[in-house]
CSV table of C-alpha atoms in Angstrom, one decimal:
chain,number,residue,atom,x,y,z
A,1,UNK,CA,44.2,-14.9,-25.1
A,2,UNK,CA,41.2,-14.1,-27.2
A,3,UNK,CA,37.7,-13.6,-25.7
A,4,UNK,CA,34.9,-16.0,-26.5
A,5,UNK,CA,32.3,-13.2,-26.5
A,6,UNK,CA,32.2,-9.8,-28.0
A,7,UNK,CA,32.9,-6.9,-25.6
A,8,UNK,CA,30.2,-4.2,-25.4
A,9,UNK,CA,30.6,-0.6,-24.5
A,10,UNK,CA,26.9,0.1,-23.9
A,11,UNK,CA,23.8,-2.0,-23.1
A,12,UNK,CA,21.5,-3.0,-25.9
A,13,UNK,CA,17.8,-2.2,-25.9
A,14,UNK,CA,17.0,-5.9,-25.1
A,15,UNK,CA,19.3,-6.0,-22.1
A,16,UNK,CA,18.0,-2.6,-20.8
A,17,UNK,CA,14.5,-4.0,-21.0
A,18,UNK,CA,15.6,-7.1,-19.0
A,19,UNK,CA,17.3,-4.9,-16.4
A,20,UNK,CA,14.1,-3.0,-15.9
A,21,UNK,CA,12.2,-6.3,-15.5
A,22,UNK,CA,14.9,-7.6,-13.0
A,23,UNK,CA,14.6,-4.4,-10.8
A,24,UNK,CA,10.8,-4.6,-10.7
A,25,UNK,CA,10.6,-8.4,-10.0
A,26,UNK,CA,11.0,-10.4,-6.8
A,27,UNK,CA,13.3,-13.4,-7.4
A,28,UNK,CA,14.0,-16.2,-4.9
A,29,UNK,CA,17.5,-17.7,-4.9
A,30,UNK,CA,16.7,-21.3,-4.1
A,31,UNK,CA,20.1,-23.0,-4.4
A,32,UNK,CA,23.7,-22.3,-5.2
A,33,UNK,CA,25.8,-24.7,-7.3
A,34,UNK,CA,29.2,-23.3,-6.5
A,35,UNK,CA,30.2,-19.6,-6.6
A,36,UNK,CA,28.7,-18.8,-10.1
A,37,UNK,CA,25.7,-21.1,-10.6
A,38,UNK,CA,22.3,-20.5,-9.1
A,39,UNK,CA,18.8,-21.8,-9.1
A,40,UNK,CA,16.3,-19.0,-9.3
A,41,UNK,CA,12.5,-18.8,-9.2
A,42,UNK,CA,10.3,-15.7,-9.7
A,43,UNK,CA,8.0,-15.0,-6.8
A,44,UNK,CA,4.5,-16.4,-7.5
A,45,UNK,CA,5.8,-18.8,-10.3
A,46,UNK,CA,6.2,-22.6,-10.1
A,47,UNK,CA,9.0,-23.1,-12.5
A,48,UNK,CA,12.7,-22.7,-11.6
A,49,UNK,CA,15.6,-21.7,-13.9
A,50,UNK,CA,19.3,-22.4,-13.6
A,51,UNK,CA,21.7,-19.6,-14.3
A,52,UNK,CA,25.5,-20.0,-14.8
A,53,UNK,CA,27.8,-17.0,-15.0
A,54,UNK,CA,30.9,-17.2,-17.1
A,55,UNK,CA,32.0,-16.8,-20.6
A,56,UNK,CA,29.4,-16.9,-21.9
A,57,UNK,CA,26.5,-16.5,-19.4
A,58,UNK,CA,23.7,-19.2,-19.7
A,59,UNK,CA,20.2,-19.5,-18.5
A,60,UNK,CA,17.5,-22.2,-19.0
A,61,UNK,CA,14.6,-19.7,-19.4
A,62,UNK,CA,12.8,-19.4,-22.8
A,63,UNK,CA,13.8,-15.7,-23.2
A,64,UNK,CA,17.6,-16.5,-23.1
A,65,UNK,CA,17.2,-19.5,-25.4
A,66,UNK,CA,15.4,-17.4,-28.0
A,67,UNK,CA,17.4,-14.1,-27.8
A,68,UNK,CA,20.8,-15.3,-26.6
A,69,UNK,CA,21.0,-12.1,-24.6
A,70,UNK,CA,21.3,-11.6,-20.8
A,71,UNK,CA,17.8,-12.3,-19.5
A,72,UNK,CA,16.1,-10.9,-16.4
A,73,UNK,CA,17.5,-13.7,-14.3
A,74,UNK,CA,21.1,-13.0,-15.3
A,75,UNK,CA,20.5,-9.2,-14.8
A,76,UNK,CA,18.9,-9.9,-11.4
A,77,UNK,CA,22.0,-11.6,-10.2
A,78,UNK,CA,24.3,-8.7,-11.2
A,79,UNK,CA,22.0,-5.9,-10.1
A,80,UNK,CA,20.4,-7.4,-7.0
A,81,UNK,CA,22.7,-10.1,-5.6
A,82,UNK,CA,26.1,-8.6,-6.5
A,83,UNK,CA,24.9,-5.0,-6.3
A,84,UNK,CA,26.4,-3.9,-9.6
A,85,UNK,CA,25.2,-0.5,-10.9
A,86,UNK,CA,23.3,-1.1,-14.2
A,87,UNK,CA,25.7,1.3,-16.0
A,88,UNK,CA,28.7,-0.8,-14.9
A,89,UNK,CA,30.5,-2.4,-17.8
A,90,UNK,CA,30.2,-5.9,-16.3
A,91,UNK,CA,26.4,-5.7,-15.9
A,92,UNK,CA,25.4,-6.0,-19.6
A,93,UNK,CA,28.1,-8.2,-21.1
A,94,UNK,CA,27.4,-11.5,-22.8
A,95,UNK,CA,30.1,-13.1,-20.6
A,96,UNK,CA,32.9,-12.4,-18.2
A,97,UNK,CA,36.4,-13.9,-17.9
A,98,UNK,CA,37.5,-15.7,-14.7
A,99,UNK,CA,39.4,-12.5,-13.5
A,100,UNK,CA,36.4,-10.3,-14.1
A,101,UNK,CA,34.0,-12.7,-12.5
A,102,UNK,CA,36.2,-13.0,-9.5
A,103,UNK,CA,36.1,-9.2,-9.1
A,104,UNK,CA,32.3,-9.4,-9.1
A,105,UNK,CA,32.2,-12.2,-6.6
A,106,UNK,CA,34.6,-10.5,-4.2
A,107,UNK,CA,32.6,-7.2,-4.4
A,108,UNK,CA,35.6,-5.1,-5.6
A,109,UNK,CA,33.2,-2.7,-7.3
A,110,UNK,CA,31.8,-1.6,-4.0
A,111,UNK,CA,33.0,1.9,-2.8
A,112,UNK,CA,35.7,1.9,-0.3
A,113,UNK,CA,33.8,4.3,1.9
A,114,UNK,CA,30.9,1.9,2.1
A,115,UNK,CA,33.1,-0.9,3.2
A,116,UNK,CA,34.8,1.4,5.8
A,117,UNK,CA,31.4,2.4,7.1
A,118,UNK,CA,30.4,-1.3,7.7
A,119,UNK,CA,33.7,-2.1,9.4
A,120,UNK,CA,33.3,0.9,11.7
A,121,UNK,CA,29.8,-0.1,12.6
A,122,UNK,CA,31.0,-3.6,13.5
A,123,UNK,CA,33.9,-2.2,15.5
A,124,UNK,CA,31.6,0.1,17.5
A,125,UNK,CA,29.8,-2.9,19.1
A,126,UNK,CA,26.7,-2.9,16.8
A,127,UNK,CA,27.1,-6.3,15.2
A,128,UNK,CA,24.6,-8.0,17.5
A,129,UNK,CA,22.2,-7.9,20.4
A,130,UNK,CA,21.7,-10.4,23.1
A,131,UNK,CA,18.4,-12.2,22.8
A,132,UNK,CA,16.9,-13.5,26.0
A,133,UNK,CA,16.4,-17.3,26.0
A,134,UNK,CA,18.6,-17.9,23.0
A,135,UNK,CA,19.9,-21.4,22.4
A,136,UNK,CA,23.2,-22.7,23.9
A,137,UNK,CA,26.0,-22.1,21.5
A,138,UNK,CA,24.1,-19.6,19.4
A,139,UNK,CA,25.4,-16.2,18.4
A,140,UNK,CA,23.8,-12.8,18.8
A,141,UNK,CA,21.7,-11.4,16.1
A,142,UNK,CA,23.2,-8.6,14.0
A,143,UNK,CA,21.4,-5.3,14.0
A,144,UNK,CA,19.5,-4.7,10.7
A,145,UNK,CA,21.0,-1.7,8.9
A,146,UNK,CA,19.2,0.4,6.3
A,147,UNK,CA,21.3,-1.2,3.5
A,148,UNK,CA,20.8,-4.9,4.6
A,149,UNK,CA,19.0,-7.2,2.2
A,150,UNK,CA,17.6,-10.7,2.3
A,151,UNK,CA,20.2,-13.1,0.8
A,152,UNK,CA,17.4,-15.0,-1.0
A,153,UNK,CA,15.1,-12.4,-2.5
A,154,UNK,CA,17.7,-9.6,-2.4
A,155,UNK,CA,15.0,-7.1,-1.2
A,156,UNK,CA,15.7,-4.5,1.5
A,157,UNK,CA,14.7,-5.9,4.9
A,158,UNK,CA,13.5,-2.6,6.4
A,159,UNK,CA,11.8,-1.6,3.2
A,160,UNK,CA,9.8,-4.7,2.6
A,161,UNK,CA,8.8,-5.1,6.2
A,162,UNK,CA,8.4,-8.8,6.2
A,163,UNK,CA,9.1,-11.0,9.3
A,164,UNK,CA,12.7,-12.2,9.6
A,165,UNK,CA,14.7,-15.0,11.2
A,166,UNK,CA,18.5,-15.0,11.6
A,167,UNK,CA,21.4,-17.4,11.5
A,168,UNK,CA,21.8,-18.5,15.1
A,169,UNK,CA,25.0,-20.5,15.0
A,170,UNK,CA,27.3,-18.6,12.7
A,171,UNK,CA,27.0,-15.2,11.0
A,172,UNK,CA,23.9,-13.8,12.8
A,173,UNK,CA,22.5,-12.3,9.5
A,174,UNK,CA,18.7,-11.9,9.0
A,175,UNK,CA,16.6,-13.6,6.3
A,176,UNK,CA,12.9,-13.4,5.5
A,177,UNK,CA,11.0,-16.2,7.1
A,178,UNK,CA,9.0,-16.9,4.0
A,179,UNK,CA,12.2,-17.0,1.9
A,180,UNK,CA,13.9,-19.3,4.4
A,181,UNK,CA,10.9,-21.6,4.1
A,182,UNK,CA,11.4,-21.9,0.4
A,183,UNK,CA,15.1,-22.5,0.9
A,184,UNK,CA,14.3,-25.3,3.4
A,185,UNK,CA,11.9,-27.0,1.0
A,186,UNK,CA,14.7,-27.4,-1.5
A,187,UNK,CA,17.1,-28.8,1.1
A,188,UNK,CA,14.6,-31.7,1.5
A,189,UNK,CA,15.1,-32.4,5.2
A,190,UNK,CA,13.3,-35.4,6.6
A,191,UNK,CA,13.7,-34.9,10.3
A,192,UNK,CA,12.5,-31.7,12.1
A,193,UNK,CA,15.5,-31.8,14.3
A,194,UNK,CA,17.9,-31.5,11.4
A,195,UNK,CA,19.8,-28.2,11.0
A,196,UNK,CA,19.3,-25.9,8.1
A,197,UNK,CA,22.2,-24.3,6.3
A,198,UNK,CA,22.5,-20.6,6.1
A,199,UNK,CA,22.3,-19.2,2.6
A,200,UNK,CA,25.1,-16.8,3.3
A,201,UNK,CA,27.7,-18.5,5.4
A,202,UNK,CA,26.7,-22.1,4.6
A,203,UNK,CA,26.9,-23.0,8.3
A,204,UNK,CA,24.1,-24.1,10.6
A,205,UNK,CA,21.2,-21.6,10.5
A,206,UNK,CA,18.6,-23.2,12.9
A,207,UNK,CA,16.6,-26.4,13.3
A,208,UNK,CA,13.8,-27.1,10.9
A,209,UNK,CA,11.4,-27.4,13.8
A,210,UNK,CA,12.2,-23.8,14.9
A,211,UNK,CA,11.7,-22.5,11.4
A,212,UNK,CA,8.3,-24.2,11.2
A,213,UNK,CA,7.2,-22.6,14.5
A,214,UNK,CA,8.4,-19.2,13.2
A,215,UNK,CA,6.4,-19.6,10.0
A,216,UNK,CA,3.2,-20.5,11.9
A,217,UNK,CA,3.5,-17.5,14.3
A,218,UNK,CA,4.6,-15.0,11.6
A,219,UNK,CA,1.4,-15.8,9.7
A,220,UNK,CA,-0.5,-14.1,12.5
A,221,UNK,CA,1.3,-10.8,11.8
A,222,UNK,CA,-0.5,-10.5,8.4
A,223,UNK,CA,-4.1,-9.2,8.5
A,224,UNK,CA,-7.0,-9.3,6.1
A,225,UNK,CA,-6.5,-5.6,5.2
A,226,UNK,CA,-3.1,-6.4,3.5
A,227,UNK,CA,-4.9,-8.8,1.1
A,228,UNK,CA,-7.3,-6.1,-0.1
A,229,UNK,CA,-6.8,-4.7,-3.6
A,230,UNK,CA,-4.8,-1.5,-4.0
A,231,UNK,CA,-7.9,0.5,-5.3
A,232,UNK,CA,-9.8,-0.1,-2.0
A,233,UNK,CA,-9.1,2.7,0.4
A,234,UNK,CA,-9.7,1.3,3.9
A,235,UNK,CA,-10.9,3.4,6.8
A,236,UNK,CA,-12.2,6.3,4.6
A,237,UNK,CA,-15.9,7.2,4.5
A,238,UNK,CA,-17.4,8.9,1.5
A,239,UNK,CA,-18.6,12.4,2.5
A,240,UNK,CA,-21.8,12.0,0.4
A,241,UNK,CA,-23.1,8.5,0.6
A,242,UNK,CA,-21.1,7.4,3.7
A,243,UNK,CA,-19.9,4.2,2.0
A,244,UNK,CA,-16.8,2.6,3.4
A,245,UNK,CA,-14.3,1.6,2.0
A,246,UNK,CA,-14.0,3.9,-1.0
A,247,UNK,CA,-13.2,1.9,-4.2
A,248,UNK,CA,-11.4,3.5,-7.2
A,249,UNK,CA,-8.1,4.7,-8.6
A,250,UNK,CA,-8.9,8.4,-8.6
A,251,UNK,CA,-9.2,8.8,-4.9
A,252,UNK,CA,-6.9,11.4,-3.2
A,253,UNK,CA,-6.5,11.9,0.5
A,254,UNK,CA,-5.0,14.9,2.2
A,255,UNK,CA,-2.3,14.1,4.8
A,256,UNK,CA,-3.7,14.8,8.3
A,257,UNK,CA,-1.8,14.9,11.5
A,258,UNK,CA,-2.7,13.1,14.7
A,259,UNK,CA,-3.7,15.0,17.8
A,260,UNK,CA,-2.3,13.8,21.1
A,261,UNK,CA,-5.8,12.8,22.2
A,262,UNK,CA,-6.4,10.7,19.1
A,263,UNK,CA,-3.1,9.0,19.5
A,264,UNK,CA,-3.7,8.2,23.1
A,265,UNK,CA,-7.1,6.7,22.2
A,266,UNK,CA,-5.5,3.8,20.2
A,267,UNK,CA,-5.2,0.7,22.4
A,268,UNK,CA,-1.8,-0.2,23.8
A,269,UNK,CA,-0.8,-3.1,26.1
A,270,UNK,CA,2.3,-4.0,28.0
A,271,UNK,CA,4.0,-7.3,27.1
A,272,UNK,CA,3.8,-9.6,30.2
A,273,UNK,CA,5.0,-13.1,30.9
A,274,UNK,CA,3.1,-15.7,29.0
A,275,UNK,CA,1.9,-13.4,26.3
A,276,UNK,CA,1.6,-14.7,22.8
A,277,UNK,CA,3.7,-11.8,21.5
A,278,UNK,CA,6.7,-13.6,23.0
A,279,UNK,CA,6.4,-16.6,20.7
A,280,UNK,CA,9.1,-17.2,18.0
A,281,UNK,CA,8.4,-15.3,14.9
A,282,UNK,CA,6.3,-12.6,16.5
A,283,UNK,CA,7.9,-9.2,15.9
A,284,UNK,CA,7.3,-5.6,15.1
A,285,UNK,CA,7.3,-5.2,11.3
A,286,UNK,CA,8.7,-1.7,11.4
A,287,UNK,CA,12.0,-2.4,13.2
A,288,UNK,CA,11.9,-6.2,12.7
A,289,UNK,CA,12.8,-6.7,16.4
A,290,UNK,CA,11.0,-9.3,18.5
A,291,UNK,CA,8.6,-8.2,21.3
A,292,UNK,CA,10.1,-8.4,24.7
A,293,UNK,CA,8.9,-8.3,28.3
A,294,UNK,CA,7.9,-4.8,29.5
A,295,UNK,CA,7.6,-3.3,26.0
A,296,UNK,CA,4.5,-1.3,25.1
A,297,UNK,CA,2.7,-2.6,22.0
A,298,UNK,CA,0.1,-0.6,20.1
A,299,UNK,CA,-2.7,-2.2,18.1
A,300,UNK,CA,-4.1,-0.3,15.1
A,301,UNK,CA,-7.7,-0.6,13.8
A,302,UNK,CA,-6.5,-2.9,11.0
A,303,UNK,CA,-5.2,-5.3,13.8
A,304,UNK,CA,-1.5,-4.7,13.1
A,305,UNK,CA,0.7,-4.6,16.2
A,306,UNK,CA,3.9,-2.5,16.5
A,307,UNK,CA,6.2,-1.2,19.2
A,308,UNK,CA,4.7,2.0,20.5
A,309,UNK,CA,8.0,3.8,20.0
A,310,UNK,CA,8.1,2.7,16.4
A,311,UNK,CA,4.6,3.4,15.2
A,312,UNK,CA,3.9,6.6,17.1
A,313,UNK,CA,6.7,8.4,15.3
A,314,UNK,CA,5.1,7.4,12.0
A,315,UNK,CA,1.5,8.3,13.0
A,316,UNK,CA,2.7,11.8,14.1
A,317,UNK,CA,3.6,12.4,10.4
A,318,UNK,CA,0.8,10.4,8.8
A,319,UNK,CA,-2.7,9.2,9.6
A,320,UNK,CA,-2.5,5.7,8.1
A,321,UNK,CA,-1.0,2.3,8.8
A,322,UNK,CA,2.5,2.0,7.4
A,323,UNK,CA,1.8,-1.5,6.1
A,324,UNK,CA,-1.6,-1.4,4.4
A,325,UNK,CA,-2.5,2.3,4.3
A,326,UNK,CA,-5.6,1.9,6.5
A,327,UNK,CA,-6.7,5.5,7.3
A,328,UNK,CA,-7.0,5.7,11.1
A,329,UNK,CA,-8.2,9.2,11.5
A,330,UNK,CA,-9.9,11.7,9.2
A,331,UNK,CA,-11.3,15.0,10.2
A,332,UNK,CA,-13.7,15.1,7.3
A,333,UNK,CA,-15.6,12.0,8.5
A,334,UNK,CA,-16.6,13.9,11.7
A,335,UNK,CA,-17.6,17.1,10.0
A,336,UNK,CA,-21.2,18.2,10.7
A,337,UNK,CA,-21.8,19.3,7.1
A,338,UNK,CA,-21.6,15.7,6.0
A,339,UNK,CA,-24.6,14.6,8.1
A,340,UNK,CA,-27.4,12.8,6.3
A,341,UNK,CA,-29.7,15.8,6.8
A,342,UNK,CA,-27.3,18.2,5.2
A,343,UNK,CA,-26.8,15.7,2.3
A,344,UNK,CA,-30.5,15.6,1.7
A,345,UNK,CA,-30.7,19.4,1.7
A,346,UNK,CA,-27.9,19.6,-0.8
A,347,UNK,CA,-29.8,17.1,-3.0
A,348,UNK,CA,-32.9,19.3,-2.9
A,349,UNK,CA,-30.9,22.3,-3.9
A,350,UNK,CA,-29.6,20.4,-6.9
A,351,UNK,CA,-33.2,19.5,-7.8
A,352,UNK,CA,-34.2,23.1,-7.8
A,353,UNK,CA,-31.6,23.9,-10.4
A,354,UNK,CA,-33.4,21.6,-12.8
A,355,UNK,CA,-36.6,23.7,-12.5
A,356,UNK,CA,-34.9,27.0,-13.2
A,357,UNK,CA,-36.6,29.2,-15.9
A,358,UNK,CA,-34.2,31.6,-17.7
A,359,UNK,CA,-34.9,35.2,-16.6
A,360,UNK,CA,-36.8,34.3,-13.4
A,361,UNK,CA,-34.9,33.8,-10.1
A,362,UNK,CA,-35.7,30.8,-7.9
A,363,UNK,CA,-35.4,30.9,-4.1
A,364,UNK,CA,-35.6,27.7,-2.0
A,365,UNK,CA,-37.7,28.0,1.2
A,366,UNK,CA,-38.3,25.6,4.0
A,367,UNK,CA,-40.5,22.7,3.3
A,368,UNK,CA,-44.0,22.5,4.9
A,369,UNK,CA,-45.6,19.1,4.2
A,370,UNK,CA,-49.3,18.5,4.9
A,371,UNK,CA,-50.3,16.0,7.7
A,372,UNK,CA,-51.5,13.4,5.2
A,373,UNK,CA,-48.7,13.5,2.6
A,374,UNK,CA,-46.1,15.7,1.2
A,375,UNK,CA,-47.0,18.6,-1.1
A,376,UNK,CA,-45.0,20.5,-3.7
A,377,UNK,CA,-45.7,24.2,-3.2
A,378,UNK,CA,-44.6,26.7,-5.9
A,379,UNK,CA,-44.9,30.4,-5.1
A,380,UNK,CA,-44.4,33.0,-7.8
A,381,UNK,CA,-44.4,36.8,-7.3
A,382,UNK,CA,-46.4,38.6,-9.8
A,383,UNK,CA,-44.5,41.1,-12.0
A,384,UNK,CA,-45.3,43.5,-14.8
A,385,UNK,CA,-44.7,40.8,-17.5
A,386,UNK,CA,-47.6,40.3,-19.9
A,387,UNK,CA,-49.5,37.0,-19.6
A,388,UNK,CA,-51.3,35.1,-22.3
A,389,UNK,CA,-51.7,31.8,-20.6
A,390,UNK,CA,-55.2,30.9,-19.2
A,391,UNK,CA,-53.8,30.6,-15.7
A,392,UNK,CA,-52.6,34.2,-15.9
A,393,UNK,CA,-56.2,35.5,-16.4
A,394,UNK,CA,-56.9,34.9,-12.7
A,395,UNK,CA,-53.8,37.0,-11.9
A,396,UNK,CA,-54.5,39.9,-14.3
A,397,UNK,CA,-56.3,42.0,-11.7
A,398,UNK,CA,-53.5,41.4,-9.2
A,399,UNK,CA,-51.0,42.5,-11.8
A,400,UNK,CA,-52.9,45.7,-12.4
A,401,UNK,CA,-53.1,46.5,-8.7
A,402,UNK,CA,-49.3,45.9,-8.5
A,403,UNK,CA,-48.7,48.6,-11.1
A,404,UNK,CA,-51.1,51.0,-9.5
A,405,UNK,CA,-49.9,50.5,-6.0
A,406,UNK,CA,-46.3,50.0,-7.0
A,407,UNK,CA,-46.1,47.0,-4.5
A,408,UNK,CA,-45.7,43.4,-5.2
A,409,UNK,CA,-48.5,41.0,-4.1
A,410,UNK,CA,-48.7,37.3,-4.2
A,411,UNK,CA,-51.3,35.3,-6.0
A,412,UNK,CA,-51.6,31.5,-5.5
A,413,UNK,CA,-52.8,29.1,-8.1
A,414,UNK,CA,-53.3,25.5,-7.1
A,415,UNK,CA,-52.7,22.8,-9.7
A,416,UNK,CA,-54.0,19.3,-8.9
A,417,UNK,CA,-52.7,16.1,-10.5
A,418,UNK,CA,-54.7,12.9,-10.9
A,419,UNK,CA,-51.8,10.8,-9.6
A,420,UNK,CA,-51.6,10.5,-5.8
A,421,UNK,CA,-47.9,10.4,-5.1
A,422,UNK,CA,-46.2,11.1,-1.8
A,423,UNK,CA,-43.3,13.4,-2.4
A,424,UNK,CA,-41.1,15.8,-0.4
A,425,UNK,CA,-42.2,19.4,-0.2
A,426,UNK,CA,-40.3,22.0,-2.2
A,427,UNK,CA,-41.2,25.7,-2.5
A,428,UNK,CA,-40.1,27.8,-5.4
A,429,UNK,CA,-40.4,31.6,-5.4
A,430,UNK,CA,-40.5,33.1,-8.9
A,431,UNK,CA,-40.8,36.8,-9.7
A,432,UNK,CA,-44.4,37.0,-11.0
A,433,UNK,CA,-47.0,34.6,-9.7
A,434,UNK,CA,-47.1,32.3,-6.7
A,435,UNK,CA,-48.2,28.8,-7.7
A,436,UNK,CA,-48.8,26.0,-5.2
A,437,UNK,CA,-48.8,22.5,-6.8
A,438,UNK,CA,-49.9,19.6,-4.6
A,439,UNK,CA,-49.3,16.1,-5.7
């Protein structure tokens, strides 16, 4: 039987580009029309596209209509949902036969060792945990493993760190609450007591009312710091101007470690009966487990809340929040050399460099302002250099005595300006003549 599409041995440049776009884009799987047809929407967009896998593949997006090549939506299904390696021969074809498509749907391309590992984990008693107060007839929630992904956006659950819900009446798998809300909107339920269908097992997931409560409470887990732009470095003070936060793309920070005293200074509370942390949807965004009675919860300066056991292990290796990068502790911000007084002194030293005369050394001395206003005092030590300027006539005798006595003496010349300006006092010492200028 002849094929309807040409078989390819390598991916074309257009398909490789679409694969890169698929791996860097968050897609939402909104609906399934059988085993090989799906409704997809890119995160942040309003338009949805229908993708059908077969011979050939089809998609309703403009890119596929124009190029007739596997678009980023088709590539996303193969690379994200079905976990095909991008080098796999099925990942870049124009179409697949029924037998080949069945292999993809059944996951026969997965390594046997990986499947054995999952089976061993389930047999060891790790498939679920008892949840206090769970509904009658509900199942235990499966423990989230490192390789688990959301069935709607196909993003790693532990990597993305978004609040999750789980299928309570069938498979027990976890799904992002935000993704489940999008899924529920497309099911068009009218009664809040109606049951949602799980996007994985197609059985009852939970009631719409429970999901709405989870969405409301999970919104409290997101803080204002997460909505800041990536170029705003929260919690860091500029060592010069003391501005916080620092804004820019060229900022670098050195990883600093927490001392035990600093870690103990962060507020922590014990979850008690009646606490808001026990509401549906409230959970630690590191382990994605709900808060329970008796657990210790630590609050960071950015207002994120985590299990103490989860966040302390991270803070011992880093000095910033694992969600938004808020710098909690920095040794440089408490350094005495960064005080406003020292900053002002450094600025004066920079100003002295602008008055430097080649061949004549300058030395900064302590300022001595007059009671009324500041004065700029310049003191120059007389040397054996010849002078021709009128000011130097008053210093000629002093220069001669210096040569005769072989000892340097100081001569002061006062220069007055017509402008009465209050300024800080600077004193410059120059080899030759001491000049005091008062403004």
